Amino acid sequence: MGLVPYENEKYQDWSDAKVREKMRAALSTVGGRLGRSYPAIIGGKRVETDGEIVSVDPSEPSRVVGRTARATEREADMALETATNAFGTWSRTAPEARARIMLRAAAIMRRRKFELLAWEVYEGGKPWSEADAQVAEAIDFLEYYAREMLRLKDGIEVYSVPGEESRYSYMPMGVGVVIAPWNFPTAILTGMASAALVTGNAVVMKPSEFTPVTGAIVAEIFEEAGVPDGVMSFLPGYGSEVGDYLVEDARTRFISFTGSMRTGLRINELAARQIPRQRWIKRVIAEMGGKDAMVIDDSADLDSAAADIVKSAYGYSGQKCSAASRAILHADVYDDVLAKVVERAKALKIGAPEAAEVNVGPLISEPQFEKVAGYIEAGKGEGERVLGGDPGDPEGGYFVEPTVFEVERDATVAREEIFGPVLSIIKARDFDEALSIANDSPYGLTGGVYSKNREHLERARQEFKAGNVYFNRTITGALVGVQPFGGFGMSGTDSKAGGPDYLPLHMLARTVVERF
Ligand code: NAP
């Protein structure tokens, strides 16, 4: 297939008045579509359920973004059965044909880009630039995995002994259950599902209960792009109601999950148990939480370090698995960096992200709001709060101000994933101690070092215990195909989304040898 070389999708230029106008128009059009209902999609049919999930705007929780089906075990069973039946034909469909469908899905997303951004604003509470980066990432996944499948379709060269031919190639696995979080509802759902689909598997997609409308739109796009009926089912439902069923079922071949450590570990445990009629060891691809640290040493450019700490900590209100939630500062620059961080964080504009100038939107949900409020209360008892206030009444939107705590390394707020705009600042006497604090976590997702000291950078290159380590820049916003993403330790199963090793996780490698 003659494709142009892969390139990341460009971001919008929000300084251009015409671009801002397009976004306002999309917000108005999508605003007129709020409150609609979205059934499940199973075998190409719209399936209604007895219950429903009501998805609300986190900036204004009384506003209903949409209502979706609420799957029970009955619909989960239907979806697994349909996927099992559809797998045979799809697994034999030419890889080029599967790749073309992904490329078409990317083209549809490009055409519907502003509409998708508007859904992200209403349902995800995302500021414009965050929504834009996320939809660009979804498009990148489709484009990149299509090309990756073309690279892998004929297998990989291995040696043969004289008189024989050895062939090493990949084949699809079966039915994959794709379980997505709410924080990148377009990108992560699209990324996990497209990797599973392009490699020839049938999938059951379960979006988060907090972003099921965005999930429904992703499902519509896959349908429109030509994913055949049954190969992809869309199954909105509560994880607590259908999650275990989908994971435990004997028809499930693999689970592709992104979400919290707690849910990921549960999935891993349930998937490991063999049940009657099960004929394989289920594979679990899990991307989980983080407690990501940025280390600033005494040689660093302090202005740029502070700016990037603030971007990494408060982008999408800290609700990124890659967000900086610990800044570990060398004692000699501690006061300076702290002052600069506080000054910059104070300047952020918090509010409903329908407005162009908002940098910090709401948290996604009331449970998330309560959880973060609980950590803020705990932090007040553990250290000094140098920025932020007590969260107000959630009825007016789940807003929490950017918050900074000065704490010791063992404070709860410095150890547990909060997933909100709460940054812990920790003092280290030297670079050794800073690195040891950064590594002292069960997680190992992202991390960063700000330094001009070559020796420090080279040490961190070897010793920083994280799947994605960044020097002298932000630690969020990994680009597909450029910064393959995924963590170590309790941050997941060591997979790297958007990287060259990702697609093989969704396939079986087979060796066939013929003697002549
Ligand atoms: P979550 O609560 O673990 O939920 C993730 C998904 O799992 C949701 O679809 C959820 O459904 C479902 N689920 C819940 N219980 C389940 C069960 N027993 N079996 C199967 N599925 C179940 O996580 P979240 O709050 O949506 O997302 C935030 C977390 O994701 C953070 O920890 C963040 O660090 C992590 N994350 C990691 C990455 C990465 O690449 N490493 C990227 C993004 C986010 P419901 O919505 O119905 O509960």
Coordinates of C-alpha atoms in Angstrom, one line a residue, residues 179-183 244 257-270 284-292 320-321 368 371 375 412 415-419 441-445 465 487-493:
I179 CA -12.1 -1.5 28.9
A180 CA -11.4 2.2 28.8
P181 CA -11.1 5.1 31.4
W182 CA -12.8 8.5 31.2
N183 CA -9.7 10.7 31.1
D244 CA -16.1 -9.3 36.1
F257 CA -7.5 -2.3 30.0
T258 CA -6.6 1.2 30.9
G259 CA -7.6 2.5 34.3
S260 CA -6.7 2.4 38.0
M261 CA -4.2 0.1 39.7
R262 CA -7.1 -1.4 41.8
T263 CA -9.2 -2.4 38.8
G264 CA -6.2 -3.5 36.8
L265 CA -5.0 -5.9 39.5
R266 CA -8.5 -7.3 39.9
I267 CA -8.8 -7.9 36.2
N268 CA -5.3 -9.6 36.2
E269 CA -6.3 -11.8 39.1
L270 CA -9.7 -12.9 37.6
V284 CA -4.0 -9.0 30.0
I285 CA -2.6 -5.8 28.6
A286 CA -3.1 -3.3 31.5
E287 CA -2.1 0.3 31.7
M288 CA -2.6 1.7 35.2
G289 CA -1.9 4.6 37.5
G290 CA 1.1 6.7 38.4
K291 CA 2.6 9.0 41.0
D292 CA 4.9 10.8 38.6
K320 CA -3.7 12.4 33.5
C321 CA -1.9 9.2 34.4
Q368 CA -13.5 12.0 41.9
K371 CA -11.8 11.8 46.6
Y375 CA -6.7 14.2 49.9
T412 CA 0.0 10.3 51.9
R415 CA 2.6 8.7 47.9
E416 CA -0.9 7.9 46.6
E417 CA -2.3 8.7 43.2
I418 CA -4.7 11.6 43.7
F419 CA -5.7 12.3 40.1
S441 CA 7.1 4.4 44.6
P442 CA 5.3 1.2 43.6
Y443 CA 4.4 3.0 40.4
G444 CA 6.7 3.8 37.5
L445 CA 4.9 5.5 34.7
K465 CA 12.4 3.9 37.4
G487 CA 4.9 2.2 32.7
F488 CA 6.7 -0.2 35.0
G489 CA 5.9 -1.6 38.4
M490 CA 2.3 -1.1 39.5
S491 CA 1.7 1.2 36.5
G492 CA 0.9 -1.7 34.2
T493 CA 2.0 -4.8 32.3

